[in-house]
PDB file of C-alpha atoms in Angstrom:
ATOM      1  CA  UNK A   1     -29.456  35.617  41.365  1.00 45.00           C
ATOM      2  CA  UNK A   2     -28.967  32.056  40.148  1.00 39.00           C
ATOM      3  CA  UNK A   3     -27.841  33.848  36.506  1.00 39.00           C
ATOM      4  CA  UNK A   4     -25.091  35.856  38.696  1.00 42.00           C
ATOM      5  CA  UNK A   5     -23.804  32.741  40.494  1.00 42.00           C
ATOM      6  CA  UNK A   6     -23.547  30.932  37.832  1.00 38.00           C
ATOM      7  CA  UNK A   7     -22.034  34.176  35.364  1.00 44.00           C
ATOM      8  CA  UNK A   8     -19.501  34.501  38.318  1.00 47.00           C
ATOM      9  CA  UNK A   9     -18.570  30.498  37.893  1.00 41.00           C
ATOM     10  CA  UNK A  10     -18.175  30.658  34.586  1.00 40.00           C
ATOM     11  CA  UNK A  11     -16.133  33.763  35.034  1.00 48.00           C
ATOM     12  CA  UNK A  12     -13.846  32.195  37.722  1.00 49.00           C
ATOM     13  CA  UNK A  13     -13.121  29.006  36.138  1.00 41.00           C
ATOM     14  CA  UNK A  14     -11.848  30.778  32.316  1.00 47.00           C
ATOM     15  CA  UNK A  15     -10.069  32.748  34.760  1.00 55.00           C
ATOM     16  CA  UNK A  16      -7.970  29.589  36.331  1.00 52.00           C
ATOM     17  CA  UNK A  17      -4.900  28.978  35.129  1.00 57.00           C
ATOM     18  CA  UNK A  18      -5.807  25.139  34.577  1.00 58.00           C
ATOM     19  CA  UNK A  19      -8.586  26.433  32.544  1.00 48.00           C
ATOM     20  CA  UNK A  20      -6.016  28.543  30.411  1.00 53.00           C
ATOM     21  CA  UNK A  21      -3.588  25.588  29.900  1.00 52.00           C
ATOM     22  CA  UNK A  22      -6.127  23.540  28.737  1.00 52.00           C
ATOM     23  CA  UNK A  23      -7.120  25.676  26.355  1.00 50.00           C
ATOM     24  CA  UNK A  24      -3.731  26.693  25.103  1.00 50.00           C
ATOM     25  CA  UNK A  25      -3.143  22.627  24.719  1.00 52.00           C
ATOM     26  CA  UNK A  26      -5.992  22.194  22.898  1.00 54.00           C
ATOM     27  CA  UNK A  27      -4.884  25.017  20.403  1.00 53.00           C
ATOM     28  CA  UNK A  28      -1.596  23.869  20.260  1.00 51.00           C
ATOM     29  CA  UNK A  29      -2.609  20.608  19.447  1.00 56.00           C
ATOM     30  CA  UNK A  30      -5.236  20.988  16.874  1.00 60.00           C
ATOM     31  CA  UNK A  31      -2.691  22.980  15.068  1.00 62.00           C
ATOM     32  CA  UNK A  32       0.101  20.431  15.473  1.00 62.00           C
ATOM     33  CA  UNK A  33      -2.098  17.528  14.226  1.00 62.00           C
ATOM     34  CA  UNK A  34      -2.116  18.860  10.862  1.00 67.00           C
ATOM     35  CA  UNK A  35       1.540  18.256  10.611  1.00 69.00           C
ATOM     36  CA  UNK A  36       1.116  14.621  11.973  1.00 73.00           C
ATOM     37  CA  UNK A  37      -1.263  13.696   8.699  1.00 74.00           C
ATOM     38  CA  UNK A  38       0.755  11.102   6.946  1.00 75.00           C
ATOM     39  CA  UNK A  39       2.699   7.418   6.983  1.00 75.00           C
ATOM     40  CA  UNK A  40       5.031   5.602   9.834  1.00 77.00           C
ATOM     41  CA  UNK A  41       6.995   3.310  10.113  1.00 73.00           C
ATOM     42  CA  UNK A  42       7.664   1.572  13.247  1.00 73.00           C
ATOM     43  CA  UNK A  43       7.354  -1.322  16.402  1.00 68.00           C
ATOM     44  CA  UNK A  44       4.622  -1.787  17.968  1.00 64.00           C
ATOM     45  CA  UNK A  45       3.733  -4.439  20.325  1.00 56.00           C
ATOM     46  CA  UNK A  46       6.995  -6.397  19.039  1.00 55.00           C
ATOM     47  CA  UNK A  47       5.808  -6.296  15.404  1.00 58.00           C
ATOM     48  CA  UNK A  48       7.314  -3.883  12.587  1.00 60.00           C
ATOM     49  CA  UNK A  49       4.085  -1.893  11.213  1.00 63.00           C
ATOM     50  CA  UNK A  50       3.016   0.441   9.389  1.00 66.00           C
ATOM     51  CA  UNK A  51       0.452   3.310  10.439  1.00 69.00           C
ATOM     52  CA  UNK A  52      -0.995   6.175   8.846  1.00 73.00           C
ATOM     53  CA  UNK A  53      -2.571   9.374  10.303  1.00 76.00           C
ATOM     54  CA  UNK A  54      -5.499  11.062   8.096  1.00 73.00           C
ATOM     55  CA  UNK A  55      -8.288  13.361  10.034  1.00 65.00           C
ATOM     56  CA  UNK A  56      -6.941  11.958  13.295  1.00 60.00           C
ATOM     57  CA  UNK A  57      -7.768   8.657  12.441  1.00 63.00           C
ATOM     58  CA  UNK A  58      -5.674   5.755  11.817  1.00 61.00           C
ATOM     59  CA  UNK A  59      -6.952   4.597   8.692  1.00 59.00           C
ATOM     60  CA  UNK A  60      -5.526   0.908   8.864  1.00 52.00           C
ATOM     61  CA  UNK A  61      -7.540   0.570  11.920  1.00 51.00           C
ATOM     62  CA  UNK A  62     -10.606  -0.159  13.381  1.00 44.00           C
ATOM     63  CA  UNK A  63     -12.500   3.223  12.748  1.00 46.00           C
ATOM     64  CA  UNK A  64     -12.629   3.211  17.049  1.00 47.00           C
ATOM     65  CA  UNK A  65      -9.040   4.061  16.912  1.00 59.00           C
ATOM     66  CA  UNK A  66     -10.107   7.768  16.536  1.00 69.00           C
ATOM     67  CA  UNK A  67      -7.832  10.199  18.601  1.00 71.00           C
ATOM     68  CA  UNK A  68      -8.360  13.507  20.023  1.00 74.00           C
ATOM     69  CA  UNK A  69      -6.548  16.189  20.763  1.00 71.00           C
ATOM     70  CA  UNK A  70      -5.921  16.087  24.615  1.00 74.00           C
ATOM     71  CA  UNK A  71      -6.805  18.633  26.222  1.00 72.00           C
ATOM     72  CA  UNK A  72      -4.136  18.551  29.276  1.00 72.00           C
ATOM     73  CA  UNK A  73      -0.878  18.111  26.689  1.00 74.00           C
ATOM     74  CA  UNK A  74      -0.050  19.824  23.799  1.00 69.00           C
ATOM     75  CA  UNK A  75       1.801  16.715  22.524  1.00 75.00           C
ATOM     76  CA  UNK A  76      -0.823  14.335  23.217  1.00 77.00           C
ATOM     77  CA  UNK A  77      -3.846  12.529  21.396  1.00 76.00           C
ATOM     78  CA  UNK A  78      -5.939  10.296  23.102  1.00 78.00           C
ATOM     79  CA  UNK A  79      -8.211   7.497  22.383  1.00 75.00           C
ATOM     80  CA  UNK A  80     -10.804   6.805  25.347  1.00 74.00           C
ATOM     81  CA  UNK A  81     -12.731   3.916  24.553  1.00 74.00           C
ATOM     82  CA  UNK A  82      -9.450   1.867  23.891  1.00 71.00           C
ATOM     83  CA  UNK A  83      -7.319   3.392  26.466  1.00 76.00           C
ATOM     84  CA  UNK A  84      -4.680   4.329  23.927  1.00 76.00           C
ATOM     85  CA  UNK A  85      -2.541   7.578  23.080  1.00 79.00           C
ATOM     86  CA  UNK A  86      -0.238   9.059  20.509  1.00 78.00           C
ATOM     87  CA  UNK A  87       2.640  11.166  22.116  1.00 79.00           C
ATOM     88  CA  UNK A  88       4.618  12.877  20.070  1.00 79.00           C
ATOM     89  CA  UNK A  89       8.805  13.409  20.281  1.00 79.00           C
ATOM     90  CA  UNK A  90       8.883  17.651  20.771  1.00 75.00           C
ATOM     91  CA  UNK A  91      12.179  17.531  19.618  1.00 75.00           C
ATOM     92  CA  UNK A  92      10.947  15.636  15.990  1.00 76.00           C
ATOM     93  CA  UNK A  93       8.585  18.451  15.458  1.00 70.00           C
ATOM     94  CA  UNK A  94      10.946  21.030  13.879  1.00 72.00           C
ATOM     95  CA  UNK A  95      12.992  18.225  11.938  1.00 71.00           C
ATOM     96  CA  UNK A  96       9.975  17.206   9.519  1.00 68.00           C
ATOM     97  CA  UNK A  97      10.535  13.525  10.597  1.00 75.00           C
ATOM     98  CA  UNK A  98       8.121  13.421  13.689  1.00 78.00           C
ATOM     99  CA  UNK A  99       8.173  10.277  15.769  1.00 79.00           C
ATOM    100  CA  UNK A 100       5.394   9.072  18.098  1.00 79.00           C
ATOM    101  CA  UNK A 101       4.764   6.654  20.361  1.00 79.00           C
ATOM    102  CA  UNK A 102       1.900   4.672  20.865  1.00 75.00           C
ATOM    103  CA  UNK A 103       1.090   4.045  24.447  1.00 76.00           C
ATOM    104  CA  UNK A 104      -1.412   1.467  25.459  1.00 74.00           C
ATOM    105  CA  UNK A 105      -3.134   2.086  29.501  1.00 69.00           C
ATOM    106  CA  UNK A 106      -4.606  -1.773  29.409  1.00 64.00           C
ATOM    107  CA  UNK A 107      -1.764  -3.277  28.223  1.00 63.00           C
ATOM    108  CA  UNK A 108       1.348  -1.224  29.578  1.00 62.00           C
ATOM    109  CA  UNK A 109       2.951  -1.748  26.369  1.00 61.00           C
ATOM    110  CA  UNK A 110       3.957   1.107  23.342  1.00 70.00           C
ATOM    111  CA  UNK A 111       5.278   1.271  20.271  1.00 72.00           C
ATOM    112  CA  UNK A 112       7.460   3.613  18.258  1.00 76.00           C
ATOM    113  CA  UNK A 113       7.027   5.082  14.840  1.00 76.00           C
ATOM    114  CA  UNK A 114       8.915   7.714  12.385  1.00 76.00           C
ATOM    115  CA  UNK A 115       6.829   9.671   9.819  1.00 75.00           C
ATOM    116  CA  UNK A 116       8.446   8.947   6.399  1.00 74.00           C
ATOM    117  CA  UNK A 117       7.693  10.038   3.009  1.00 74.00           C
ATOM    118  CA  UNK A 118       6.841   6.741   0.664  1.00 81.00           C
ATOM    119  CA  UNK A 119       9.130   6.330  -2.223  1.00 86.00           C
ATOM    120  CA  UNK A 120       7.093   4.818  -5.170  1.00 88.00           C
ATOM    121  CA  UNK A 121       8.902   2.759  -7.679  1.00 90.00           C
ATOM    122  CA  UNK A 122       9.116   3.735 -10.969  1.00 88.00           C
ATOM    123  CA  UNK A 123       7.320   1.292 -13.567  1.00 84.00           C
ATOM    124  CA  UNK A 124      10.558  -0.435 -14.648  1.00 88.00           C
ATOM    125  CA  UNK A 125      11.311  -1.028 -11.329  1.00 93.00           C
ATOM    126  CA  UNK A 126       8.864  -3.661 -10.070  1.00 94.00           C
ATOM    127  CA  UNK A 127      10.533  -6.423 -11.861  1.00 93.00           C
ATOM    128  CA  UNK A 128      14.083  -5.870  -9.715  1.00 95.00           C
ATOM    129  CA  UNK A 129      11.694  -7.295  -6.679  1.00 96.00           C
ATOM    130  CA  UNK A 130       9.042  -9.495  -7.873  1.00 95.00           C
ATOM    131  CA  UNK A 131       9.582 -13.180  -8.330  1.00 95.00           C
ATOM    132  CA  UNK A 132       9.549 -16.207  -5.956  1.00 96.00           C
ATOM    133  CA  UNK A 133      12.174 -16.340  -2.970  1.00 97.00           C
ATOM    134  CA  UNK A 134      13.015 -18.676  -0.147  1.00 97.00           C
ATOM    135  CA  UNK A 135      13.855 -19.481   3.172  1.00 95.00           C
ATOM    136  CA  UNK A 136      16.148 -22.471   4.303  1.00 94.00           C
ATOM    137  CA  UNK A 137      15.619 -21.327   7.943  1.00 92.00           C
ATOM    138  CA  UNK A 138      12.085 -21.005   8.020  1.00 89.00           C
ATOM    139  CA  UNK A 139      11.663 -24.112   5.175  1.00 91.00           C
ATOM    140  CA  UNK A 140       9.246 -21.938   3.327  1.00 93.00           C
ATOM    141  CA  UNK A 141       8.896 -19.996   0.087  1.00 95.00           C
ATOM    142  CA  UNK A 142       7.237 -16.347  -0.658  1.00 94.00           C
ATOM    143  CA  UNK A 143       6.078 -14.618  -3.503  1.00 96.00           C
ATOM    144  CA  UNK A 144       6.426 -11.426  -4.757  1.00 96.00           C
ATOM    145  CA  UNK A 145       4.043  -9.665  -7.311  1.00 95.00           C
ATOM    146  CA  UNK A 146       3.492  -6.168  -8.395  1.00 93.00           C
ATOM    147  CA  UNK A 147      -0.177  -5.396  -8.963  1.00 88.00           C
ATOM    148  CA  UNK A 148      -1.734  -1.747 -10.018  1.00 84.00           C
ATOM    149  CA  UNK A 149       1.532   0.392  -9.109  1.00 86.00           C
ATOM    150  CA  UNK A 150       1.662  -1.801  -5.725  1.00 90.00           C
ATOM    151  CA  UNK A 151       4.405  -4.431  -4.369  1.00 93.00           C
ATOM    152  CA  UNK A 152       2.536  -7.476  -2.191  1.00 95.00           C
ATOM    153  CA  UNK A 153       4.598 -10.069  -0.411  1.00 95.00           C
ATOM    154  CA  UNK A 154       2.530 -13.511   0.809  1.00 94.00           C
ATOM    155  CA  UNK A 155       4.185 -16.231   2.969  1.00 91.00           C
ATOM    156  CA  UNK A 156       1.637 -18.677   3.926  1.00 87.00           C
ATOM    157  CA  UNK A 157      -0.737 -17.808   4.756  1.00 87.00           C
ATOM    158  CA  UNK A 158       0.020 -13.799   5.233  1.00 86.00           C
ATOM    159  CA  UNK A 159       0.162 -11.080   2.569  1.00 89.00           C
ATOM    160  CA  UNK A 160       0.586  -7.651   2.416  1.00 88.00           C
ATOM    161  CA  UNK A 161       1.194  -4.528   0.320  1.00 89.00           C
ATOM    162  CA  UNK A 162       5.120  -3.340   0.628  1.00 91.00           C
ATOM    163  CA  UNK A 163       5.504   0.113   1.107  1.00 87.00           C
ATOM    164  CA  UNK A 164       9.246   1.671  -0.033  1.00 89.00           C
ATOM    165  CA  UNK A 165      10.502   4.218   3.232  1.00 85.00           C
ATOM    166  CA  UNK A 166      13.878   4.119   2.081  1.00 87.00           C
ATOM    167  CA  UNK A 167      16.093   2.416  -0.646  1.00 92.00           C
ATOM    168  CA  UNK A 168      15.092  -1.027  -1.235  1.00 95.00           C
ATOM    169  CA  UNK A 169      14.010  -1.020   2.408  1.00 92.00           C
ATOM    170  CA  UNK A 170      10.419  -1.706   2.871  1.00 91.00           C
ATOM    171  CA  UNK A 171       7.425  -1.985   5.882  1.00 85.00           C
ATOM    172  CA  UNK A 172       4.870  -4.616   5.477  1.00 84.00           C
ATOM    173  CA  UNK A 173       1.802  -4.896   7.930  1.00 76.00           C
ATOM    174  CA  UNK A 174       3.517  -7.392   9.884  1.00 77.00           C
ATOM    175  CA  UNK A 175       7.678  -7.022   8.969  1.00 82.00           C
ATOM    176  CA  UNK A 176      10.378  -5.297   7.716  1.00 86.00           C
ATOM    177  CA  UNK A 177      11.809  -5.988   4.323  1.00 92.00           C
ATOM    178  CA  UNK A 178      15.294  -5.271   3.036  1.00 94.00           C
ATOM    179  CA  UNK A 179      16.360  -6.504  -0.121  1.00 97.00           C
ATOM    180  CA  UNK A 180      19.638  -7.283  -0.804  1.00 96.00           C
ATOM    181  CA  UNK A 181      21.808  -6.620  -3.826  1.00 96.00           C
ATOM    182  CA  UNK A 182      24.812  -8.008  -5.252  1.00 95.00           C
ATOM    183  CA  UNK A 183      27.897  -6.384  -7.027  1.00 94.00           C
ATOM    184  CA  UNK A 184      25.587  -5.848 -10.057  1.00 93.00           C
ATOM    185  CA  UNK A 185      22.997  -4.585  -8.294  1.00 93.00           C
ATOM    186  CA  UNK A 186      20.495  -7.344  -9.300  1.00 94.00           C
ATOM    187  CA  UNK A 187      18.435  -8.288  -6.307  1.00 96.00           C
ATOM    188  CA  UNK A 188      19.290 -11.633  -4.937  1.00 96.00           C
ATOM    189  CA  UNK A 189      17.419 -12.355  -1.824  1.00 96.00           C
ATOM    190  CA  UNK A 190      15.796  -9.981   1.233  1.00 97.00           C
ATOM    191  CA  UNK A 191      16.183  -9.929   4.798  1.00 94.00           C
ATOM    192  CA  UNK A 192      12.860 -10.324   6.972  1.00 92.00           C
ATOM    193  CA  UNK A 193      12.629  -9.031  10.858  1.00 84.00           C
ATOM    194  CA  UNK A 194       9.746  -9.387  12.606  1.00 77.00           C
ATOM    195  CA  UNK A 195       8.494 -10.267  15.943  1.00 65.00           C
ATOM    196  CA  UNK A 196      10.303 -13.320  16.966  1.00 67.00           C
ATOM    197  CA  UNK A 197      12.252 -13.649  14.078  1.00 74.00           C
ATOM    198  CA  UNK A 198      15.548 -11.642  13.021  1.00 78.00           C
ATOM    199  CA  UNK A 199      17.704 -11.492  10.232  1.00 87.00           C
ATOM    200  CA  UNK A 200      15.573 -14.210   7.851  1.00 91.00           C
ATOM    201  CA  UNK A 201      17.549 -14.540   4.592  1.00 95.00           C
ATOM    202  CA  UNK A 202      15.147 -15.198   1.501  1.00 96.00           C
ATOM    203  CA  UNK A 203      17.235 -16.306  -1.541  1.00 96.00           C
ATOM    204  CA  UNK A 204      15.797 -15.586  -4.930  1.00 96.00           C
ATOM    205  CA  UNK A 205      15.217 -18.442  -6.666  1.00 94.00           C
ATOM    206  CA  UNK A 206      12.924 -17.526 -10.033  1.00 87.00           C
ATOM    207  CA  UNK A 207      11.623 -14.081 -11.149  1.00 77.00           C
TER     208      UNK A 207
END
């Protein structure tokens, strides 16, 4: 009898419609997060960042930023233990460019981000961007360097690999980085927005 009751449970509950959504979003989802594999670019919490997606995992973050597929939204992953989610734009799905945001339950806050494909630099094109720049604003100096196919910026005390998303635009961990040209096309100086701080010029002032 118990067998029956509980056969007849099991039976009633695949047989709700809540049961069928969820398991239509969880489909849906597991296919869709295939397509979300790859870099962003974005803000987050105020800050210009980068973020990549690889097995549902961000892989620039702590490995408890792990996100499942939800299974009440087709366009949802979800993090438990930190409260957090990735939602993605429907309408960015069939353009190839999908955004997300980030949406943090603690904190009330989110963040935005568009997929991008990176554009490496060719070898003889390192040397148009590495050298020593600076700041008259800020009072400080940066540098530069290219190291194993890789651009890294440091400013004090904070460094990071640059990553190319479009032409002479790139995303470092913590800011934004557009170079800036002049009529020969030689680089001259960059422009740095971050959190707090807009429109820094950086002047070039030795390769």
């Amino acid at each position: 009898i118990a067998n029956i009751f509980l056969a007849d449970h099991i039976a009633d509950v695949q047989n709700s419609s809540e049961y069928k959504k969820m398991i239509a979003a969880s489909i849906f989802t597991n296919k869709l997060k295939r397509k979300l594999a790859g870099k962003y670019v974005g803000i987050d919490f105020g800050r210009y960042l980068t973020l990549e997606i690889k097995e549902n995992q961000l892989v620039n973050e702590s490995p408890e930023y792990v996100f499942e597929p939800s299974p009440y939204s087709p366009i949802e992953l979800i993090n438990h233990e930190r409260d957090l989610s990735l939602r993605i734009q429907p309408e960015s799905i069939k353009s190839g460019k999908i955004a997300l945001e980030r949406i943090s339950g603690a904190y009330g806050s989110y963040g935005s981000y568009q997929s991008f494909r990176e554009i490496p630099l060719k070898e003889g094109e390192f040397s148009d961007y590495t050298g020593r720049y600076y700041s008259a604003e800020l009072e400080n100096t940066c540098e530069i360097t290219h190291k194993k196919a890789t651009l890294k910026i440091r400013i004090s005390d904070m460094s990071s690999d640059l990553t190319q998303f479009e032409p002479d635009q790139f995303a470092a961990n913590w800011a934004k980085i557009t170079f800036i040209r002049n009529q020969g096309g030689a680089v001259t100086g960059f422009r740095l927005d971050r959190y707090g701080v807009q429109d820094i010029i950086f002047k070039k002032i030795d390769n």
